[in-house]
Every structure is written in structure tokens, then in C-alpha cells.
Coordinates of C-alpha atoms and ligand atoms in Angstrom, one line a residue:
M1 CA 68.0 -82.6 -4.7
T2 CA 68.2 -79.5 -6.9
T3 CA 70.3 -79.1 -10.0
A4 CA 73.0 -81.7 -10.9
T5 CA 76.5 -81.0 -9.7
L6 CA 79.1 -82.1 -12.2
S7 CA 80.1 -85.2 -10.3
G8 CA 76.4 -86.1 -10.1
V9 CA 75.5 -85.6 -13.8
R10 CA 75.2 -89.4 -14.5
E11 CA 72.9 -90.0 -11.5
A12 CA 70.9 -86.9 -12.2
R13 CA 70.6 -87.8 -15.8
D14 CA 69.1 -91.2 -14.8
R15 CA 66.7 -89.5 -12.5
Y16 CA 65.6 -86.5 -14.6
V17 CA 66.2 -87.2 -18.3
S18 CA 64.0 -89.5 -20.3
A19 CA 65.6 -92.9 -20.7
A20 CA 64.5 -92.8 -24.4
V21 CA 67.3 -90.2 -25.0
T22 CA 70.3 -92.4 -25.1
A23 CA 73.9 -91.2 -24.2
P24 CA 77.2 -93.0 -23.9
P25 CA 79.0 -92.9 -20.6
L26 CA 80.6 -89.5 -21.3
V27 CA 80.1 -86.2 -19.4
V28 CA 81.5 -83.3 -21.4
T29 CA 83.2 -80.5 -19.6
S30 CA 84.7 -78.6 -22.5
A31 CA 85.6 -79.0 -26.2
S32 CA 88.0 -77.5 -28.6
G33 CA 88.8 -78.5 -32.2
A34 CA 88.6 -82.2 -32.4
R35 CA 89.0 -82.7 -28.6
I36 CA 86.5 -83.2 -25.9
Q37 CA 87.4 -83.0 -22.2
A38 CA 85.3 -85.2 -20.0
D39 CA 84.7 -85.3 -16.2
D40 CA 86.8 -88.4 -16.0
G41 CA 89.8 -86.2 -16.6
R42 CA 90.4 -87.6 -20.1
S43 CA 90.7 -85.9 -23.4
Y44 CA 88.8 -87.7 -26.1
I45 CA 89.4 -87.4 -29.8
D46 CA 86.0 -86.7 -31.4
F47 CA 85.2 -88.6 -34.6
A48 CA 81.5 -88.0 -34.0
G49 CA 81.3 -84.2 -34.1
G50 CA 77.9 -84.1 -32.3
I51 CA 76.7 -86.3 -35.3
G52 CA 78.2 -84.2 -38.1
C53 CA 77.7 -80.7 -36.6
Q54 CA 81.3 -79.8 -36.1
N55 CA 82.8 -79.8 -39.6
L56 CA 84.8 -76.7 -38.5
G57 CA 85.6 -78.2 -35.1
H58 CA 84.4 -77.4 -31.6
G59 CA 84.5 -73.7 -30.8
A60 CA 86.1 -72.6 -34.1
P61 CA 87.5 -69.2 -33.1
E62 CA 86.0 -67.2 -36.0
V63 CA 82.6 -68.8 -35.3
V64 CA 82.8 -68.0 -31.6
E65 CA 83.8 -64.5 -32.3
A66 CA 80.8 -63.9 -34.5
I67 CA 78.5 -65.4 -31.9
H68 CA 79.9 -63.1 -29.2
A69 CA 79.5 -60.0 -31.4
Q70 CA 75.9 -60.9 -32.3
T71 CA 75.1 -61.7 -28.6
D72 CA 76.1 -58.2 -27.7
R73 CA 73.9 -56.7 -30.4
Y74 CA 70.6 -58.6 -30.0
L75 CA 69.3 -62.1 -29.4
H76 CA 65.9 -63.5 -30.5
Q77 CA 63.7 -61.2 -32.7
C78 CA 61.5 -63.5 -34.8
F79 CA 61.8 -62.6 -38.4
M80 CA 58.0 -62.3 -38.6
V81 CA 58.1 -59.5 -36.1
G82 CA 61.1 -57.6 -37.3
M83 CA 63.5 -58.5 -40.1
Y84 CA 67.3 -58.5 -39.3
E85 CA 70.5 -58.7 -41.3
P86 CA 72.0 -62.0 -40.1
Y87 CA 69.0 -63.9 -41.5
V88 CA 69.1 -62.2 -44.8
E89 CA 72.9 -62.6 -45.0
V90 CA 72.6 -66.4 -44.5
C91 CA 70.0 -66.6 -47.2
R92 CA 72.2 -64.5 -49.5
R93 CA 75.1 -66.9 -49.0
L94 CA 73.0 -70.0 -49.4
A95 CA 71.8 -68.6 -52.8
E96 CA 75.4 -67.8 -53.8
V97 CA 76.7 -71.4 -53.0
Y98 CA 73.6 -73.2 -54.4
P99 CA 74.7 -75.9 -56.8
G100 CA 73.1 -74.3 -59.8
S101 CA 72.9 -71.0 -61.7
G102 CA 69.6 -69.4 -61.1
E103 CA 67.7 -67.3 -58.6
Y104 CA 67.5 -69.0 -55.3
K105 CA 65.7 -68.2 -52.0
S106 CA 65.7 -69.8 -48.5
V107 CA 63.7 -70.2 -45.4
L108 CA 65.6 -70.8 -42.1
L109 CA 64.5 -73.3 -39.5
N110 CA 65.7 -74.9 -36.3
S111 CA 66.5 -78.5 -37.2
G112 CA 67.1 -80.9 -40.0
A113 CA 63.7 -82.5 -39.5
E114 CA 62.0 -79.2 -39.7
G115 CA 63.9 -78.4 -42.9
V116 CA 62.8 -81.7 -44.5
E117 CA 59.2 -81.1 -43.4
N118 CA 59.2 -77.6 -44.9
A119 CA 60.8 -78.9 -48.2
V120 CA 57.8 -81.3 -48.5
K121 CA 55.4 -78.5 -47.7
I122 CA 57.0 -76.3 -50.4
A123 CA 57.0 -79.2 -52.9
R124 CA 53.3 -79.9 -52.3
A125 CA 52.3 -76.2 -52.5
A126 CA 54.4 -75.7 -55.7
T127 CA 53.1 -78.8 -57.5
G128 CA 49.6 -79.2 -56.0
R129 CA 50.4 -82.9 -55.5
P130 CA 50.3 -84.9 -52.3
A131 CA 52.7 -87.9 -52.6
V132 CA 56.3 -88.1 -51.4
I133 CA 58.9 -90.7 -52.3
A134 CA 61.6 -91.6 -49.9
F135 CA 64.2 -94.4 -50.2
E136 CA 65.3 -97.5 -48.3
R137 CA 67.7 -96.8 -45.4
A138 CA 66.7 -93.1 -45.5
F139 CA 66.9 -91.0 -42.4
H140 CA 65.2 -87.6 -42.5
G141 CA 64.3 -87.0 -38.8
R142 CA 62.0 -87.8 -36.0
T143 CA 58.9 -85.7 -36.4
L144 CA 55.8 -87.3 -37.7
L145 CA 56.3 -86.6 -41.3
T146 CA 60.1 -87.1 -41.3
M147 CA 59.8 -90.3 -39.2
S148 CA 57.4 -91.5 -41.9
L149 CA 60.0 -90.8 -44.5
T150 CA 62.7 -92.5 -42.4
S151 CA 63.4 -96.1 -43.1
K152 CA 64.4 -97.8 -39.8
V153 CA 61.8 -99.3 -37.5
A154 CA 63.7 -99.6 -34.2
P155 CA 64.3 -97.2 -32.6
Y156 CA 62.8 -94.5 -34.9
K157 CA 59.3 -95.8 -35.8
R158 CA 58.3 -98.6 -33.4
G159 CA 55.3 -97.7 -31.4
F160 CA 54.9 -94.2 -33.0
G161 CA 52.3 -94.9 -35.7
P162 CA 50.0 -94.2 -37.4
F163 CA 52.4 -92.5 -39.9
A164 CA 51.9 -89.7 -42.3
P165 CA 49.9 -90.7 -45.4
E166 CA 51.1 -90.5 -49.0
V167 CA 54.7 -91.5 -48.3
Y168 CA 56.0 -94.2 -50.6
R169 CA 59.3 -96.0 -50.5
A170 CA 61.6 -96.9 -53.4
P171 CA 64.8 -99.0 -53.3
A172 CA 68.1 -97.1 -53.1
P173 CA 71.4 -98.1 -54.6
Y174 CA 73.7 -100.0 -52.2
E175 CA 76.5 -101.3 -54.4
Y176 CA 78.2 -103.3 -51.7
R177 CA 75.0 -105.4 -51.3
G178 CA 74.5 -105.7 -55.1
I179 CA 71.9 -103.0 -55.7
G180 CA 73.0 -100.6 -58.4
S181 CA 71.4 -97.6 -60.1
D182 CA 69.6 -99.8 -62.7
E183 CA 67.9 -102.0 -60.0
A184 CA 67.0 -98.9 -57.9
L185 CA 65.4 -97.1 -60.9
D186 CA 63.6 -100.2 -62.0
G187 CA 62.2 -100.4 -58.5
L188 CA 61.0 -96.8 -58.7
R189 CA 59.3 -97.4 -62.1
R190 CA 57.6 -100.5 -60.5
L191 CA 56.4 -98.3 -57.7
F192 CA 54.9 -95.9 -60.3
K193 CA 53.0 -98.8 -61.8
A194 CA 52.0 -100.7 -58.6
E195 CA 51.6 -98.2 -55.8
V196 CA 51.4 -94.5 -56.8
D197 CA 50.6 -92.5 -59.9
P198 CA 53.7 -90.4 -60.6
A199 CA 51.3 -87.6 -61.6
T200 CA 50.4 -87.3 -57.9
V201 CA 54.0 -87.2 -56.6
A202 CA 55.2 -83.9 -55.4
C203 CA 58.8 -84.8 -54.7
V204 CA 61.5 -87.4 -54.0
V205 CA 63.7 -86.9 -51.0
L206 CA 67.2 -88.4 -51.2
E207 CA 70.4 -88.1 -49.2
P208 CA 73.4 -88.0 -51.6
V209 CA 75.3 -90.1 -49.0
Q210 CA 72.9 -91.9 -46.8
G211 CA 74.0 -91.0 -43.2
E212 CA 72.2 -92.9 -40.5
G213 CA 71.4 -95.6 -43.1
G214 CA 75.0 -96.6 -43.3
F215 CA 77.1 -94.0 -45.1
V216 CA 76.0 -95.3 -48.4
P217 CA 77.1 -92.9 -51.2
M218 CA 74.8 -92.8 -54.2
P219 CA 76.5 -94.2 -57.4
L220 CA 77.8 -91.5 -59.7
D221 CA 75.0 -91.8 -62.2
F222 CA 72.1 -92.3 -59.9
P223 CA 71.2 -88.7 -58.9
R224 CA 71.3 -87.5 -62.5
R225 CA 69.1 -90.4 -63.7
L226 CA 66.7 -90.0 -60.9
H227 CA 66.5 -86.3 -61.6
E228 CA 65.7 -87.0 -65.3
L229 CA 63.0 -89.5 -64.3
C230 CA 61.6 -87.0 -61.9
A231 CA 61.6 -84.2 -64.4
A232 CA 59.8 -86.4 -67.0
H233 CA 56.9 -86.7 -64.5
G234 CA 57.0 -83.1 -63.1
I235 CA 58.3 -84.4 -59.7
L236 CA 60.6 -82.2 -57.7
Y237 CA 64.0 -83.4 -56.5
V238 CA 64.7 -82.6 -52.8
D239 CA 68.3 -83.1 -51.8
D240 CA 68.7 -83.8 -48.1
E241 CA 72.2 -82.4 -47.3
V242 CA 71.6 -82.2 -43.5
Q243 CA 74.5 -84.7 -42.8
A244 CA 76.4 -84.8 -46.1
G245 CA 76.4 -81.0 -46.8
V246 CA 78.3 -77.9 -45.5
G247 CA 81.7 -79.2 -46.6
R248 CA 81.4 -82.7 -45.1
T249 CA 82.4 -84.4 -48.4
G250 CA 84.7 -81.6 -49.8
P251 CA 82.6 -79.2 -51.8
V252 CA 79.9 -77.2 -50.0
W253 CA 77.2 -79.7 -51.1
A254 CA 77.7 -83.4 -51.7
I255 CA 75.4 -83.2 -54.7
E256 CA 78.2 -81.3 -56.4
H257 CA 80.0 -84.6 -56.9
Y258 CA 77.1 -85.6 -59.1
G259 CA 76.6 -82.5 -61.3
V260 CA 72.9 -82.3 -60.5
T261 CA 71.0 -79.2 -59.6
P262 CA 68.3 -80.2 -57.2
D263 CA 65.0 -78.3 -57.0
L264 CA 65.2 -77.9 -53.3
L265 CA 68.1 -78.4 -50.9
V266 CA 67.9 -79.0 -47.1
S267 CA 70.8 -78.1 -44.9
G268 CA 71.4 -78.3 -41.2
K269 CA 73.8 -79.7 -38.6
S270 CA 77.2 -78.0 -39.3
L271 CA 75.4 -75.0 -40.9
G272 CA 75.0 -73.4 -37.4
G273 CA 78.6 -74.0 -36.3
G274 CA 77.3 -75.6 -33.2
L275 CA 74.1 -73.7 -32.9
P276 CA 70.7 -75.0 -34.1
L277 CA 70.0 -73.9 -37.6
A278 CA 68.6 -75.5 -40.8
A279 CA 67.5 -74.2 -44.1
V280 CA 65.5 -75.0 -47.2
T281 CA 66.9 -73.4 -50.3
G282 CA 65.5 -73.7 -53.8
R283 CA 64.4 -72.0 -57.0
A284 CA 62.8 -68.7 -56.3
E285 CA 59.5 -69.6 -57.9
L286 CA 59.2 -72.8 -55.8
M287 CA 60.1 -71.0 -52.6
D288 CA 57.6 -68.3 -53.4
A289 CA 54.8 -70.8 -54.3
V290 CA 53.7 -70.9 -50.7
G291 CA 51.3 -68.2 -49.6
P292 CA 52.4 -65.4 -47.2
G293 CA 52.8 -66.7 -43.7
G294 CA 52.9 -70.4 -44.9
L295 CA 56.5 -70.8 -43.8
G296 CA 58.3 -69.7 -40.7
G297 CA 58.4 -70.4 -37.0
T298 CA 59.2 -68.6 -33.8
F299 CA 62.9 -69.4 -33.5
G300 CA 63.8 -70.3 -37.1
G301 CA 66.8 -68.2 -38.2
N302 CA 67.8 -67.1 -34.7
P303 CA 70.2 -64.1 -35.1
V304 CA 73.1 -65.7 -33.2
A305 CA 72.8 -69.0 -35.1
C306 CA 72.8 -66.9 -38.3
A307 CA 75.9 -65.0 -37.3
A308 CA 77.7 -68.3 -36.8
A309 CA 76.3 -69.7 -40.1
S310 CA 77.6 -66.8 -42.2
V311 CA 81.1 -67.6 -41.0
V312 CA 80.6 -71.3 -41.5
L313 CA 79.4 -70.8 -45.1
D314 CA 82.3 -68.4 -45.9
T315 CA 84.7 -71.0 -44.6
V316 CA 83.4 -74.1 -46.3
A317 CA 83.1 -72.2 -49.6
S318 CA 86.8 -71.3 -49.5
P319 CA 89.4 -73.2 -51.6
A320 CA 91.5 -73.8 -48.5
F321 CA 88.7 -75.7 -46.7
R322 CA 88.0 -77.8 -49.8
D323 CA 91.7 -78.6 -50.2
R324 CA 91.9 -79.6 -46.5
A325 CA 88.8 -81.8 -46.8
E326 CA 90.1 -83.6 -49.9
A327 CA 93.5 -84.2 -48.3
L328 CA 91.8 -85.5 -45.1
G329 CA 89.6 -87.8 -47.2
R330 CA 92.6 -89.2 -49.0
E331 CA 94.5 -89.8 -45.7
I332 CA 91.6 -91.5 -43.9
R333 CA 90.7 -93.6 -46.9
T334 CA 94.3 -94.8 -47.3
R335 CA 94.3 -95.9 -43.7
L336 CA 90.9 -97.6 -43.9
D337 CA 91.8 -99.3 -47.2
G338 CA 94.9 -100.7 -45.4
L339 CA 92.8 -102.1 -42.7
A340 CA 90.3 -103.6 -45.2
G341 CA 93.2 -105.3 -47.0
E342 CA 94.4 -106.9 -43.7
L343 CA 91.2 -107.6 -41.7
E344 CA 88.5 -109.9 -43.0
C345 CA 85.9 -108.2 -40.9
V346 CA 86.2 -105.0 -42.8
G347 CA 83.8 -105.7 -45.7
D348 CA 83.6 -102.3 -47.2
V349 CA 85.3 -98.9 -47.0
R350 CA 83.1 -96.3 -48.6
G351 CA 82.0 -92.7 -48.6
L352 CA 82.8 -89.4 -50.3
G353 CA 85.7 -87.2 -49.5
P354 CA 86.3 -87.2 -45.7
M355 CA 82.7 -88.6 -45.0
L356 CA 83.9 -92.2 -44.7
A357 CA 82.9 -95.4 -43.1
L358 CA 83.8 -99.1 -42.5
E359 CA 81.1 -101.8 -42.9
L360 CA 82.0 -104.7 -40.6
I361 CA 81.0 -108.2 -41.4
A362 CA 81.3 -111.8 -40.2
D363 CA 81.0 -114.4 -42.9
G364 CA 79.5 -111.8 -45.1
A365 CA 76.7 -111.0 -42.7
P366 CA 76.4 -107.7 -40.8
A367 CA 78.6 -107.9 -37.6
T368 CA 76.4 -105.9 -35.3
E369 CA 77.9 -107.0 -32.0
L370 CA 81.5 -106.7 -33.2
T371 CA 80.7 -103.1 -34.3
A372 CA 79.3 -102.2 -30.9
A373 CA 82.4 -103.8 -29.3
V374 CA 84.7 -101.7 -31.5
V375 CA 82.9 -98.5 -30.6
G376 CA 83.2 -99.4 -26.9
A377 CA 86.9 -100.3 -27.2
A378 CA 87.6 -97.1 -29.1
H379 CA 85.9 -95.2 -26.2
A380 CA 88.2 -96.9 -23.8
R381 CA 91.1 -95.7 -25.9
G382 CA 89.9 -92.2 -25.9
L383 CA 88.2 -92.1 -29.3
L384 CA 84.5 -91.2 -29.8
L385 CA 82.9 -93.1 -32.7
L386 CA 79.4 -93.6 -34.0
S387 CA 77.9 -96.6 -35.6
C388 CA 75.1 -96.5 -38.2
G389 CA 73.3 -98.6 -40.8
L390 CA 70.1 -100.7 -40.6
D391 CA 72.1 -103.4 -38.9
G392 CA 74.2 -101.1 -36.8
N393 CA 77.4 -102.6 -38.4
V394 CA 78.9 -99.5 -40.0
I395 CA 81.4 -97.3 -38.2
R396 CA 81.1 -93.8 -39.5
L397 CA 83.8 -91.2 -39.2
L398 CA 82.8 -87.5 -38.8
P399 CA 85.9 -85.8 -37.5
P400 CA 86.1 -82.0 -37.9
V401 CA 87.6 -81.2 -41.3
S402 CA 89.9 -78.9 -39.4
I403 CA 91.3 -81.7 -37.2
A404 CA 95.0 -81.3 -36.4
D405 CA 97.3 -83.9 -38.0
G406 CA 98.3 -85.3 -34.6
D407 CA 94.7 -85.8 -33.5
L408 CA 93.9 -87.5 -36.7
A409 CA 96.8 -89.9 -36.5
D410 CA 96.0 -90.7 -32.8
G411 CA 92.3 -91.2 -33.6
L412 CA 93.1 -93.6 -36.5
D413 CA 95.6 -95.4 -34.3
A414 CA 92.9 -95.8 -31.6
L415 CA 90.4 -97.1 -34.2
E416 CA 92.9 -99.6 -35.5
G417 CA 93.8 -100.6 -31.9
A418 CA 90.1 -101.0 -31.0
L419 CA 89.5 -103.3 -34.1
R420 CA 92.5 -105.4 -33.3
V421 CA 91.7 -105.8 -29.6
V422 CA 88.1 -106.8 -30.2
L423 CA 89.2 -109.3 -32.9
S424 CA 91.7 -110.8 -30.6
D425 CA 89.1 -111.4 -27.8
Ligands
PLP501 C1 70.2 -86.7 -43.6 C2 69.5 -86.2 -42.4 N1 68.3 -85.5 -42.6 C3 67.6 -85.0 -41.5 C4 68.1 -85.2 -40.2 C5 67.3 -84.6 -39.1 O1 68.0 -83.6 -38.5 P1 67.7 -83.1 -37.0 O2 68.2 -84.2 -36.1 O3 68.5 -81.8 -36.9 O4 66.2 -82.9 -37.0 C6 69.3 -85.9 -40.0 C7 69.8 -86.1 -38.7 O5 70.7 -86.9 -38.4 C8 70.0 -86.4 -41.1 O6 71.1 -87.1 -41.0

């Protein structure tokens, strides 16, 4: 057997791809907007977006055009061998849209995990301190350091230790389960007494809306109060916007809902418009605190990914995109609130803007199996959904912000149909 033919993709996948890389029973043949064509002849509505990488939709024409143009100019260069305009242009745009008013610089990387790793490196170099604080239900990636920061044992940590040292965990707010900002901040203060001297902490790393952890938005006062506590101890605030950023919640960055200027901001996923790209952006003096050659990588800031990212950033920074995102958020929330009013199993509807989720429960407890069944039933109805949360009982919605009205309506109908059919079984 040589390479997989289309009809043999499933079989070849079982034979050649590690079983540890999971995939639903879907073989993609093409994609456009919020639609994915599969080899079963069906057209699926995509509420997963490659896990939040398609805020502009699959194959957004202006992104594809920029990719084609750059492909004709040159491909990989490596910034450390020869500088090139697309890299600098992305960094310029990231500085312009930074949620603050200072001088900002960036380094470009390949993945969100690499971005978070580099943010920690920068924070350590800038402060001369070793410790890092992450939060309950955090997801920051799968590399050794980011897996250590991540807060879910199976499947992300089991069997992969020992973990990186000097990582400490604080409680995060989760209002639906009774943990507010006060409790979370008390927990952090306790950590500073019991586990780690705040004078040795380089940074905290926090998602403004926890993604993999269950689409848990931070309460409106939490980032500001955390930022103040950090500042009092000389601790840097790293804002992980890999999933919540790049227009996912309406503004370019989710932290804009909170009026906080982070010290460092990590972006990824939708930044590359479908190509791999991540960034760490922050105050110039922090970004310059690392010695020459201390940051970088062979492929980080690939010219084609950068060409796409410049278009993505211009688009998500436009008032039209934000208006659309806000309208989409209102529409989805109205529909989900309607379901919550009617169906007992919908315990919570939450999120920010169009980054929304349903937490499913049975007698108040996480309804893990029900959630898996709903995701399966939605697939059968032609809708791609993802679950998340420590208990896998949260359905997260990540449709392209640009989704056509008809696709959105059909997708929400399919979600409702899936819930009702599973409940009636
Ligand atoms: C908040 C957050 N940070 C970091 C990452 C890691 O990104 P990547 O998978 O690109 O390494 C993810 C991925 O889901 C994420 O959601």
C-alpha cells in the first residue's frame, strides 16, 4: 500500500496515524465559509472552526488572495537569515491593535503553545524570577511547559510527567459553580502564603475566557483585580488570547471587555487565517529584555502565514467585523437562552460576544455522556460541534464570525434538534 486514496483515508489513518491523535468520523474534501464538504457527499455546518482558527471562515477570499500573492513572491526565509516585510508588517499591526497605549513589540512563532512558552521565557528574563502561576481549568498547550501549566489530567498530562518545575496553580473564578472573584483572589493570596513567595513569581498566565476548560469567562472585575495584585508584587500579567482573541469575542482581544492592559499577550489560532502562526506581543522593554538570539525559531513568522495574518488583523480590527460579531453573539445567545428556559439539562449559557457555550447537567451534576451524545447527534444532522470542560459537559460554539445567516439558522436548528432527540431517547 502506498499513499491513501480518498476512499481509503479512514483505513489508512488507522494504519499510519498515531491512535493518540483523535479524529471524528469525518473526511474533509473541501471547505468554504462555514461549510465543510466531506467524502460522504454531505455538506456540514462548521461550529468548530478547526478549534477556533476560522473566525473569518474557511478560505476567506481576501486571505487566500494574500496567500497566493505571497506564494508567488517567496516562501520560507527564516527571519534570522534575512528579514522580510510580511513579518514586520504583522508585528506593526499587533502593536497598533494592542489593548494599551505604549510602545509594543512582538515575536512570531508557530503555535499557541510555543507562544505561551515564549511569553514565560520573556517574563522570566525580564523579571529574573522563576515561578509561574496558572489557574484551574487552564489550557495553554501540550509542550512540556505548557502541559505543566494546563489543568486537565486526561488526556493532556497522564503518563507525561515529570512536569516543569516552578509552576503553581491558583483557583479561577467559575461563577456557575459558585467561585467568584473574591474566592479566587483569596486562593491566590493563600498560595502566596503557603506555596510560593510572590517575590519569586515572574508571571501569571490567564485566558480571559477559558477555552478548553469550559468556555468560562472571567467575571468583569477579575482581570483588573488580578492585575493590581500582580503589579503590587512585580508580577507580570500574561494574557493568553490564543482561543479568545482575534475577534472571537467581538473586539480584537477579549481582554478589551475588561479594560486591562496586560504586560504580554499571546495570540494564535485564527491569527494565521488557516495557516500556523502565533505571536507574543508586549511592552517594548519586556520584549527587549531577552538577549539577542534568545527568541526565534526556524519557521516562526513564515512569510505566507504573515501575509494571511495582516489581512486577518485588518479585518478583525474593522468596525464592520465587530458589528457582525456582536450581532452574531446576540443572535446565538437569544437562541441558547431560549433552550435553557425550556430544557432542564441546559444548566448554563455563558461566554462573551459570539464565543458562547452551553453547560449540560443532569440533577445539577455534569452530564458528560449526554453531551457526547448531543455532539454525535449533531454530527448526524450535519453540524460539527466540539465539547469542552473538565467533565466534557460543555458544548462550545465557534462558528466563523462571517457565517451566512442561513447557515447559522440551520446550525442552531441542528443543535436544538440534536438536544431534543437525545433527550427523547
Ligand atoms: C487558550 C489556549 N492557549 C494555548 C493553546 C495552544 O495552542 P496550539 O494548539 O496552537 O499549540 C490553545 C489551544 O487550544 C488554547 O486554547
